[in-house]
Tab-separated table of C-alpha atoms in Angstrom:
chain	number	residue	atom	x	y	z
A	8	MET	CA	0.016	4.134	1.697
A	9	GLY	CA	1.846	6.808	3.730
A	10	GLU	CA	2.118	9.769	1.471
A	11	HIS	CA	-0.491	12.498	1.583
A	12	LEU	CA	1.302	15.352	-0.211
A	13	THR	CA	0.843	16.319	-3.944
A	14	PRO	CA	4.070	16.319	-5.935
A	15	THR	CA	5.482	19.796	-6.510
A	16	ALA	CA	8.170	20.652	-9.117
A	17	ILE	CA	11.591	21.573	-8.134
A	18	ALA	CA	12.089	24.153	-10.824
A	19	HIS	CA	15.371	24.116	-12.755
A	20	GLU	CA	17.043	21.756	-10.231
A	21	SER	CA	18.718	18.615	-11.255
A	22	LEU	CA	18.138	15.381	-9.282
A	23	VAL	CA	21.669	15.696	-7.910
A	24	GLN	CA	20.946	19.169	-6.465
A	25	ALA	CA	17.562	17.944	-5.197
A	26	THR	CA	19.052	15.093	-3.228
A	27	THR	CA	22.178	16.914	-1.910
A	28	ASN	CA	20.899	16.830	1.727
A	29	GLN	CA	19.095	13.517	1.546
A	30	ASN	CA	20.468	10.471	3.367
A	31	ALA	CA	18.529	8.154	1.175
A	32	TRP	CA	15.747	8.409	-1.463
A	33	ILE	CA	13.770	6.663	-4.182
A	34	GLU	CA	13.712	7.831	-7.836
A	35	ILE	CA	10.800	6.953	-10.063
A	36	ASP	CA	11.051	7.268	-13.844
A	37	LEU	CA	7.625	8.217	-15.018
A	38	ALA	CA	8.659	8.117	-18.746
A	39	ALA	CA	9.711	4.516	-18.298
A	40	ALA	CA	6.424	3.742	-16.581
A	41	ALA	CA	4.569	5.252	-19.530
A	42	GLY	CA	6.639	3.236	-21.917
A	43	ASN	CA	5.803	0.072	-20.031
A	44	VAL	CA	2.104	0.809	-20.326
A	45	ARG	CA	2.566	1.122	-24.048
A	46	SER	CA	4.594	-2.181	-24.432
A	47	LEU	CA	2.163	-4.133	-22.180
A	48	LYS	CA	-0.971	-2.745	-24.012
A	49	GLN	CA	0.481	-3.938	-27.317
A	50	ALA	CA	1.296	-7.326	-25.898
A	51	MET	CA	-2.094	-7.868	-24.338
A	52	GLY	CA	-3.942	-7.317	-27.534
A	53	GLY	CA	-7.632	-6.317	-26.850
A	54	SER	CA	-7.481	-6.938	-22.984
A	55	GLU	CA	-7.625	-3.843	-20.873
A	56	LEU	CA	-4.696	-2.987	-18.519
A	57	ILE	CA	-5.869	-2.963	-14.999
A	58	ALA	CA	-2.991	-1.178	-13.075
A	59	VAL	CA	-2.477	-2.795	-9.719
A	60	VAL	CA	-1.262	0.014	-7.439
A	61	LYS	CA	-1.795	-1.584	-4.036
A	62	ALA	CA	0.813	-1.198	-1.254
A	63	ASN	CA	1.655	2.363	-2.332
A	64	ALA	CA	2.145	1.183	-5.944
A	65	TYR	CA	4.713	-1.463	-4.827
A	66	GLY	CA	6.683	1.205	-3.141
A	67	ALA	CA	6.793	3.604	-6.035
A	68	GLY	CA	4.235	6.070	-4.437
A	69	ALA	CA	0.688	5.699	-5.704
A	70	ALA	CA	-0.155	9.326	-5.392
A	71	ALA	CA	2.207	10.323	-8.113
A	72	LEU	CA	2.528	7.070	-10.167
A	73	ALA	CA	-1.271	6.462	-10.642
A	74	PRO	CA	-1.975	9.773	-12.377
A	75	ALA	CA	0.946	9.087	-14.678
A	76	LEU	CA	-0.377	5.631	-15.487
A	77	GLU	CA	-3.771	7.023	-16.140
A	78	GLN	CA	-2.279	9.565	-18.632
A	79	ALA	CA	-0.339	6.704	-20.188
A	80	GLY	CA	-3.504	4.801	-20.987
A	81	VAL	CA	-4.284	2.191	-18.445
A	82	ALA	CA	-8.049	1.399	-18.390
A	83	ARG	CA	-8.540	1.142	-14.665
A	84	PHE	CA	-6.859	0.673	-11.284
A	85	ALA	CA	-6.984	-1.971	-8.726
A	86	VAL	CA	-6.080	-1.858	-4.945
A	87	VAL	CA	-6.680	-4.158	-1.981
A	88	TRP	CA	-8.114	-2.080	0.687
A	89	PRO	CA	-10.869	0.439	0.324
A	90	HIS	CA	-8.795	3.264	1.911
A	91	GLU	CA	-6.239	2.808	-0.898
A	92	GLY	CA	-8.930	3.670	-3.378
A	93	TYR	CA	-9.945	6.762	-1.364
A	94	MET	CA	-6.397	8.044	-1.418
A	95	LEU	CA	-6.293	7.548	-5.242
A	96	ARG	CA	-9.305	9.719	-5.555
A	97	GLN	CA	-7.722	12.292	-3.423
A	98	ALA	CA	-4.694	12.116	-5.819
A	99	GLY	CA	-7.121	13.024	-8.649
A	100	VAL	CA	-7.600	9.592	-10.179
A	101	ALA	CA	-10.860	9.499	-12.238
A	102	LEU	CA	-10.619	6.093	-13.784
A	103	PRO	CA	-12.652	3.163	-12.220
A	104	ILE	CA	-10.913	1.704	-9.130
A	105	LEU	CA	-11.513	-1.948	-8.235
A	106	VAL	CA	-11.133	-3.170	-4.583
A	107	LEU	CA	-9.693	-6.594	-4.860
A	108	GLY	CA	-9.735	-7.444	-1.220
A	109	HIS	CA	-12.058	-7.536	1.723
A	110	ALA	CA	-14.571	-4.874	2.578
A	111	PHE	CA	-16.881	-4.691	5.520
A	112	PRO	CA	-20.632	-3.554	5.204
A	113	ALA	CA	-19.548	-0.280	6.924
A	114	ASP	CA	-17.347	0.462	3.943
A	115	ALA	CA	-20.295	0.625	1.651
A	116	VAL	CA	-21.231	4.311	2.155
A	117	PRO	CA	-17.697	5.772	1.645
A	118	ALA	CA	-16.946	3.347	-1.146
A	119	VAL	CA	-20.018	4.327	-3.102
A	120	ARG	CA	-19.508	7.937	-2.444
A	121	SER	CA	-15.941	7.581	-3.872
A	122	GLY	CA	-17.158	5.548	-6.864
A	123	LEU	CA	-15.211	2.522	-5.956
A	124	THR	CA	-16.012	-0.914	-7.261
A	125	LEU	CA	-15.934	-3.536	-4.461
A	126	THR	CA	-15.376	-7.270	-4.560
A	127	CYS	CA	-18.621	-8.357	-2.887
A	128	HIS	CA	-18.260	-11.682	-0.967
A	129	SER	CA	-21.482	-11.727	1.024
A	130	LEU	CA	-25.184	-10.841	0.641
A	131	GLU	CA	-24.791	-8.557	3.883
A	132	LEU	CA	-22.263	-6.518	2.016
A	133	GLY	CA	-24.234	-6.483	-1.114
A	134	GLU	CA	-27.377	-5.177	0.721
A	135	ALA	CA	-25.282	-2.462	2.383
A	136	ILE	CA	-24.008	-1.395	-1.063
A	137	SER	CA	-27.465	-1.441	-2.484
A	138	ARG	CA	-28.694	0.817	0.373
A	139	ALA	CA	-25.777	3.197	0.106
A	140	ALA	CA	-26.244	3.364	-3.744
A	141	ALA	CA	-30.010	3.960	-3.398
A	142	ASN	CA	-29.373	6.858	-0.891
A	143	ALA	CA	-26.833	8.344	-3.202
A	144	GLY	CA	-29.077	7.905	-6.264
A	145	VAL	CA	-26.489	5.910	-8.254
A	146	THR	CA	-25.857	2.376	-9.372
A	147	ALA	CA	-22.951	0.822	-7.762
A	148	LYS	CA	-20.765	-1.769	-9.598
A	149	VAL	CA	-19.530	-4.873	-7.825
A	150	HIS	CA	-17.352	-7.822	-8.785
A	151	VAL	CA	-17.670	-11.449	-7.517
A	152	LYS	CA	-14.570	-13.621	-7.052
A	153	VAL	CA	-14.505	-17.323	-7.550
A	154	ASP	CA	-12.132	-19.336	-5.418
A	155	THR	CA	-10.650	-21.742	-7.984
A	156	GLY	CA	-8.100	-23.405	-5.768
A	157	LEU	CA	-5.947	-20.649	-4.193
A	158	HIS	CA	-8.186	-20.784	-1.169
A	159	ARG	CA	-7.560	-17.287	-0.197
A	160	PHE	CA	-10.338	-14.640	-0.898
A	161	GLY	CA	-13.469	-15.388	-2.857
A	162	LEU	CA	-16.269	-18.084	-2.825
A	163	GLU	CA	-16.223	-21.514	-4.225
A	164	LEU	CA	-18.166	-22.189	-7.429
A	165	ASP	CA	-21.635	-22.844	-6.276
A	166	ALA	CA	-21.585	-20.206	-3.576
A	167	ALA	CA	-20.141	-17.542	-5.997
A	168	VAL	CA	-22.888	-18.320	-8.618
A	169	ALA	CA	-25.548	-18.106	-5.950
A	170	LEU	CA	-24.298	-14.781	-4.627
A	171	ALA	CA	-24.065	-13.205	-8.054
A	172	GLU	CA	-27.687	-14.175	-8.779
A	173	GLU	CA	-28.687	-12.623	-5.400
A	174	LEU	CA	-26.771	-9.520	-5.998
A	175	ARG	CA	-28.310	-9.259	-9.494
A	176	ASN	CA	-31.795	-8.902	-7.954
A	177	LEU	CA	-30.739	-6.110	-5.510
A	178	PRO	CA	-31.715	-2.454	-6.549
A	179	HIS	CA	-29.044	-0.085	-7.516
A	180	ILE	CA	-26.323	-2.730	-7.989
A	181	GLU	CA	-24.667	-3.874	-11.165
A	182	VAL	CA	-22.689	-7.125	-11.101
A	183	GLU	CA	-20.068	-5.941	-13.471
A	184	GLY	CA	-17.237	-8.425	-13.000
A	185	LEU	CA	-16.328	-12.028	-12.356
A	186	THR	CA	-12.781	-12.774	-11.251
A	187	THR	CA	-10.431	-15.260	-9.847
A	188	HIS	CA	-6.645	-15.467	-9.054
A	189	MET	CA	-4.050	-17.974	-10.178
A	190	ALA	CA	-2.139	-19.961	-7.379
A	191	ASN	CA	1.177	-20.596	-9.299
A	192	ALA	CA	1.336	-17.909	-11.956
A	193	ASP	CA	5.194	-17.442	-11.753
A	194	GLU	CA	6.199	-21.023	-10.956
A	195	ALA	CA	8.154	-23.064	-13.404
A	196	ASP	CA	5.156	-25.495	-13.517
A	197	ASP	CA	2.022	-23.436	-13.755
A	198	SER	CA	-0.146	-26.281	-14.917
A	199	PHE	CA	-2.567	-25.964	-11.981
A	200	ALA	CA	-3.868	-22.901	-13.958
A	201	ASP	CA	-5.549	-25.395	-16.197
A	202	GLU	CA	-7.740	-26.659	-13.437
A	203	GLN	CA	-8.372	-23.193	-12.175
A	204	HIS	CA	-9.379	-22.135	-15.630
A	205	ARG	CA	-11.825	-25.061	-15.941
A	206	ILE	CA	-13.629	-23.975	-12.635
A	207	PHE	CA	-13.679	-20.309	-13.785
A	208	ARG	CA	-15.140	-21.299	-17.126
A	209	LEU	CA	-17.916	-23.160	-15.393
A	210	ALA	CA	-18.674	-20.045	-13.362
A	211	ALA	CA	-18.688	-17.922	-16.537
A	212	GLN	CA	-20.950	-20.350	-18.224
A	213	ARG	CA	-23.458	-20.165	-15.421
A	214	LEU	CA	-23.203	-16.416	-15.170
A	215	PRO	CA	-23.153	-15.356	-18.889
A	216	TRP	CA	-24.753	-12.095	-18.024
A	217	ILE	CA	-21.789	-10.670	-16.202
A	218	PRO	CA	-19.966	-8.692	-18.901
A	219	TYR	CA	-16.376	-8.113	-17.383
A	220	ARG	CA	-13.935	-10.946	-16.570
A	221	HIS	CA	-10.468	-10.896	-15.324
A	222	THR	CA	-8.124	-13.760	-14.023
A	223	ALA	CA	-4.594	-12.924	-14.893
A	224	ASN	CA	-1.873	-11.074	-13.012
A	225	SER	CA	1.408	-10.029	-14.800
A	226	ALA	CA	2.886	-13.619	-15.069
A	227	THR	CA	-0.316	-15.257	-16.113
A	228	ALA	CA	-1.107	-12.463	-18.693
A	229	LEU	CA	2.228	-12.793	-20.231
A	230	ARG	CA	2.338	-16.680	-20.237
A	231	ARG	CA	-1.246	-17.582	-20.953
A	232	GLU	CA	-3.173	-15.750	-23.689
A	233	GLU	CA	-6.311	-17.701	-23.018
A	234	LEU	CA	-6.626	-16.187	-19.513
A	235	ARG	CA	-6.448	-12.590	-20.532
A	236	TYR	CA	-10.199	-12.100	-20.878
A	237	SER	CA	-11.608	-8.549	-20.591
A	238	GLY	CA	-8.751	-7.079	-18.533
A	239	VAL	CA	-5.436	-8.169	-17.035
A	240	ARG	CA	-4.216	-7.127	-13.631
A	241	VAL	CA	-0.537	-5.871	-14.164
A	242	GLY	CA	1.468	-4.764	-11.222
A	243	LEU	CA	5.138	-6.034	-11.314
A	244	ALA	CA	5.408	-5.817	-15.008
A	245	LEU	CA	4.300	-2.128	-15.028
A	246	HIS	CA	7.411	-1.594	-12.841
A	247	GLY	CA	9.558	-3.048	-15.365
A	248	VAL	CA	10.175	-6.170	-13.518
A	249	ILE	CA	9.246	-9.395	-15.411
A	250	PRO	CA	8.110	-12.225	-13.037
A	251	PRO	CA	10.187	-15.434	-12.801
A	252	ASN	CA	9.605	-18.138	-15.484
A	253	THR	CA	8.051	-15.550	-17.682
A	254	GLY	CA	8.861	-13.906	-20.980
A	255	GLY	CA	7.372	-10.692	-22.265
A	256	PRO	CA	7.855	-7.375	-24.061
A	257	ALA	CA	10.604	-5.034	-23.333
A	258	VAL	CA	9.987	-3.099	-20.219
A	259	ALA	CA	12.215	-0.831	-18.215
A	260	PRO	CA	12.684	-0.758	-14.428
A	261	ILE	CA	11.110	2.588	-13.030
A	262	LEU	CA	12.465	2.504	-9.469
A	263	SER	CA	15.864	3.228	-8.079
A	264	LEU	CA	16.944	3.271	-4.460
A	265	ARG	CA	19.927	5.321	-3.574
A	266	ALA	CA	21.703	6.710	-0.475
A	267	ARG	CA	24.696	8.781	0.507
A	268	VAL	CA	27.678	7.451	2.296
A	269	ALA	CA	27.416	8.614	5.875
A	270	ARG	CA	30.900	7.667	7.054
A	271	VAL	CA	33.990	5.776	6.011
A	272	THR	CA	36.156	4.107	8.602
A	273	THR	CA	39.067	1.797	8.926
A	274	VAL	CA	38.592	-1.780	10.542
A	275	GLU	CA	41.751	-3.617	11.609
A	276	PRO	CA	42.282	-7.426	11.144
A	277	GLY	CA	40.162	-9.348	13.600
A	278	GLU	CA	37.687	-6.428	14.316
A	279	GLY	CA	34.084	-6.907	13.569
A	280	VAL	CA	31.266	-4.699	12.463
A	281	SER	CA	27.598	-4.157	13.230
A	282	TYR	CA	25.411	-6.039	15.733
A	283	GLY	CA	26.801	-9.462	16.712
A	284	LEU	CA	30.113	-8.822	14.884
A	285	THR	CA	29.054	-11.382	12.172
A	286	TRP	CA	31.716	-10.083	9.828
A	287	ARG	CA	35.281	-9.581	10.853
A	288	ALA	CA	38.139	-8.069	8.765
A	289	THR	CA	40.889	-10.550	7.751
A	290	ALA	CA	43.172	-7.596	6.515
A	291	PRO	CA	43.191	-3.869	7.086
A	292	SER	CA	39.814	-2.768	5.645
A	293	ARG	CA	37.681	0.299	4.945
A	294	VAL	CA	33.954	0.090	5.439
A	295	ALA	CA	31.216	2.653	4.358
A	296	LEU	CA	28.132	3.422	6.453
A	297	ILE	CA	24.902	3.440	4.285
A	298	PRO	CA	21.922	5.132	6.049
A	299	VAL	CA	19.220	2.622	5.011
A	300	GLY	CA	17.879	-0.057	7.201
A	301	TYR	CA	15.148	-2.546	7.720
A	302	ALA	CA	12.911	0.333	8.921
A	303	ASP	CA	13.063	1.481	5.358
A	304	GLY	CA	12.289	-1.982	4.056
A	305	TRP	CA	15.845	-2.881	3.379
A	306	ARG	CA	15.772	-6.664	4.254
A	307	ARG	CA	17.723	-7.781	7.435
A	308	GLY	CA	18.497	-10.947	5.512
A	309	LEU	CA	20.795	-8.997	3.118
A	310	GLY	CA	23.444	-8.745	5.824
A	311	ASN	CA	26.657	-10.410	4.525
A	312	GLU	CA	24.711	-11.324	1.383
A	313	GLY	CA	23.825	-8.236	-0.609
A	314	SER	CA	25.772	-5.522	-2.390
A	315	VAL	CA	25.546	-1.916	-3.618
A	316	LEU	CA	27.154	0.132	-6.351
A	317	ILE	CA	29.503	2.978	-5.460
A	318	HIS	CA	31.396	4.792	-8.160
A	319	GLY	CA	29.896	2.243	-10.589
A	320	LYS	CA	31.582	-0.632	-8.731
A	321	ARG	CA	29.907	-3.414	-6.768
A	322	CYS	CA	30.598	-3.327	-2.994
A	323	PRO	CA	29.629	-6.234	-0.730
A	324	MET	CA	27.470	-5.647	2.296
A	325	VAL	CA	29.273	-6.742	5.638
A	326	GLY	CA	27.638	-7.387	8.975
A	327	ARG	CA	24.003	-7.280	9.888
A	328	VAL	CA	21.522	-4.789	8.467
A	329	CYS	CA	20.392	-2.512	11.353
A	330	MET	CA	17.103	-0.634	11.627
A	331	ASP	CA	18.514	2.478	9.985
A	332	GLN	CA	21.774	1.663	8.410
A	333	PHE	CA	24.291	-1.057	7.199
A	334	LEU	CA	27.926	-1.304	6.080
A	335	VAL	CA	29.630	-2.094	2.900
A	336	ASP	CA	33.358	-3.051	2.340
A	337	VAL	CA	34.956	-0.402	0.099
A	338	THR	CA	38.569	-1.519	0.766
A	339	SER	CA	39.145	-2.168	-3.071
A	340	LEU	CA	37.697	1.121	-4.118
A	341	GLU	CA	39.745	4.338	-3.792
A	342	GLY	CA	38.446	7.638	-2.819
A	343	VAL	CA	35.048	6.718	-1.215
A	344	ALA	CA	33.970	9.584	0.969
A	345	GLU	CA	31.045	10.884	2.945
A	346	GLY	CA	28.383	12.243	0.578
A	347	ASP	CA	29.182	9.692	-2.289
A	348	VAL	CA	26.124	8.046	-3.754
A	349	ALA	CA	25.412	4.408	-3.282
A	350	THR	CA	22.943	2.544	-5.480
A	351	LEU	CA	20.964	-0.122	-3.713
A	352	ILE	CA	18.540	-0.711	-6.549
A	353	GLY	CA	19.242	0.707	-10.045
A	354	SER	CA	22.069	1.498	-12.340
A	355	ASP	CA	25.425	3.237	-11.854
A	356	GLY	CA	27.711	3.393	-14.890
A	357	ASN	CA	27.849	0.049	-16.616
A	358	ASN	CA	26.525	-1.946	-13.566
A	359	SER	CA	23.217	-2.300	-12.169
A	360	ILE	CA	21.342	-4.142	-9.319
A	361	SER	CA	17.719	-5.085	-9.997
A	362	ALA	CA	14.855	-5.795	-7.553
A	363	SER	CA	15.343	-9.377	-8.577
A	364	ASP	CA	19.035	-9.378	-7.630
A	365	VAL	CA	18.077	-8.015	-4.142
A	366	ALA	CA	15.437	-10.637	-3.807
A	367	LEU	CA	17.820	-13.497	-4.628
A	368	ALA	CA	20.315	-12.177	-2.160
A	369	ALA	CA	17.701	-11.816	0.578
A	370	GLY	CA	15.892	-15.041	-0.084
A	371	THR	CA	12.605	-13.429	-1.091
A	372	ILE	CA	10.823	-12.202	-4.180
A	373	SER	CA	10.837	-8.912	-6.167
A	374	TRP	CA	7.285	-8.029	-4.939
A	375	ASP	CA	8.527	-8.173	-1.386
A	376	VAL	CA	11.573	-6.137	-2.065
A	377	LEU	CA	9.597	-3.258	-3.815
A	378	ALA	CA	6.353	-3.290	-1.716
A	379	SER	CA	8.441	-3.190	1.486
A	380	LEU	CA	10.055	0.225	0.706
A	381	GLN	CA	8.758	2.536	3.430
A	382	ALA	CA	7.292	6.089	3.495
A	383	ARG	CA	10.371	7.502	5.406
A	384	LEU	CA	12.180	7.370	2.032
A	385	PRO	CA	11.370	10.525	-0.038
A	386	ARG	CA	10.365	9.843	-3.603
A	387	PHE	CA	11.630	11.943	-6.451
A	388	TYR	CA	9.867	11.732	-9.938
A	389	HIS	CA	11.378	12.251	-13.294
A	390	ARG	CA	8.686	14.039	-15.246
A	391	ALA	CA	8.863	15.987	-18.524
A	392	GLY	CA	12.437	17.341	-17.947
A	393	ALA	CA	11.820	18.291	-14.322
A	394	VAL	CA	12.238	16.528	-11.058
A	395	GLU	CA	9.286	16.477	-8.668
A	396	ALA	CA	9.398	15.508	-5.060
A	397	LEU	CA	6.865	13.567	-2.868
A	398	ALA	CA	8.062	14.087	0.777
A	399	PRO	CA	7.492	11.567	3.386
A	400	PRO	CA	4.941	12.589	6.087
A	401	MET	CA	6.045	14.704	8.934
A	402	TRP	CA	6.057	13.126	12.356
């Protein structure tokens, strides 16, 4: 997760003032996040919103975003690793936190102590949770995952049913939830979900005593009402990015990535730029150096493919992306100078670049673009008229 500091208000300073000495930064609009919660709650009817804030909340910074989502009305949170749940507790999150991924028996004691709900995949883990809960004098909740065809985490039908029954008989354990995950939720053809749903229904019929059921991520929840069940696991949609092949309610992007131009230089015809000199000027050109690189999560594959916005105009990336910087062609744009703001994701004037646009240029997906954004980039949060900063860790 990377960030360990509590956001502190920068009193009476605008975002421009707050970022004057920043080479690059991320902006998060918490009001937009709250609006997305409201829109998705209305669209999901009676299903709870399970806010998926794994991978540092898809790059947005879970320590600041999760409390805002909690205030906005999500019902519970989901992470993948137990330590992500511990960090949410340290950030003050009080709602239930579900660990979707693998846990070891050694995780039982701290998980119970932190009030996390583990996805239990073995009797050994269940027995460890039972002992930890007994020692703490509490009842620990667990979920059981059915592998319905994704063949990732979880147990096949008969094994999942058998484990759930065994866990049911352990003291100090409540088997609260039954879950699965769709294999092709955002594909143009998501018909395999019908087969997965058939297997999940069989599990639910054999385990009618498990009260809470959840199968749908953002794409499935928006496309298939019949798979919403008790709760829906929304991640990308909360960030204002609707998955491919999916319709949905009006949501607003919450994350922008910006940087300040570090240098502007002239390149003569025939001269190249960056490693490998993969781009060469065909006419006298000017290029601007942007201090963001693949160490920040800016994909190397964007070299000679991506673009940024400067002065509201789209400027093509030229040459390879380096670990800490890349170059853009600003020949057609007058007056670009050191310190000018470049928008890598977000809006500038009448133009915008979305995470989906970046993903298309890089040959990847929006989830990858957002979740790859690293802790070195400081986060600035728009909250109630103030700007708050969550600084990267010191090294």
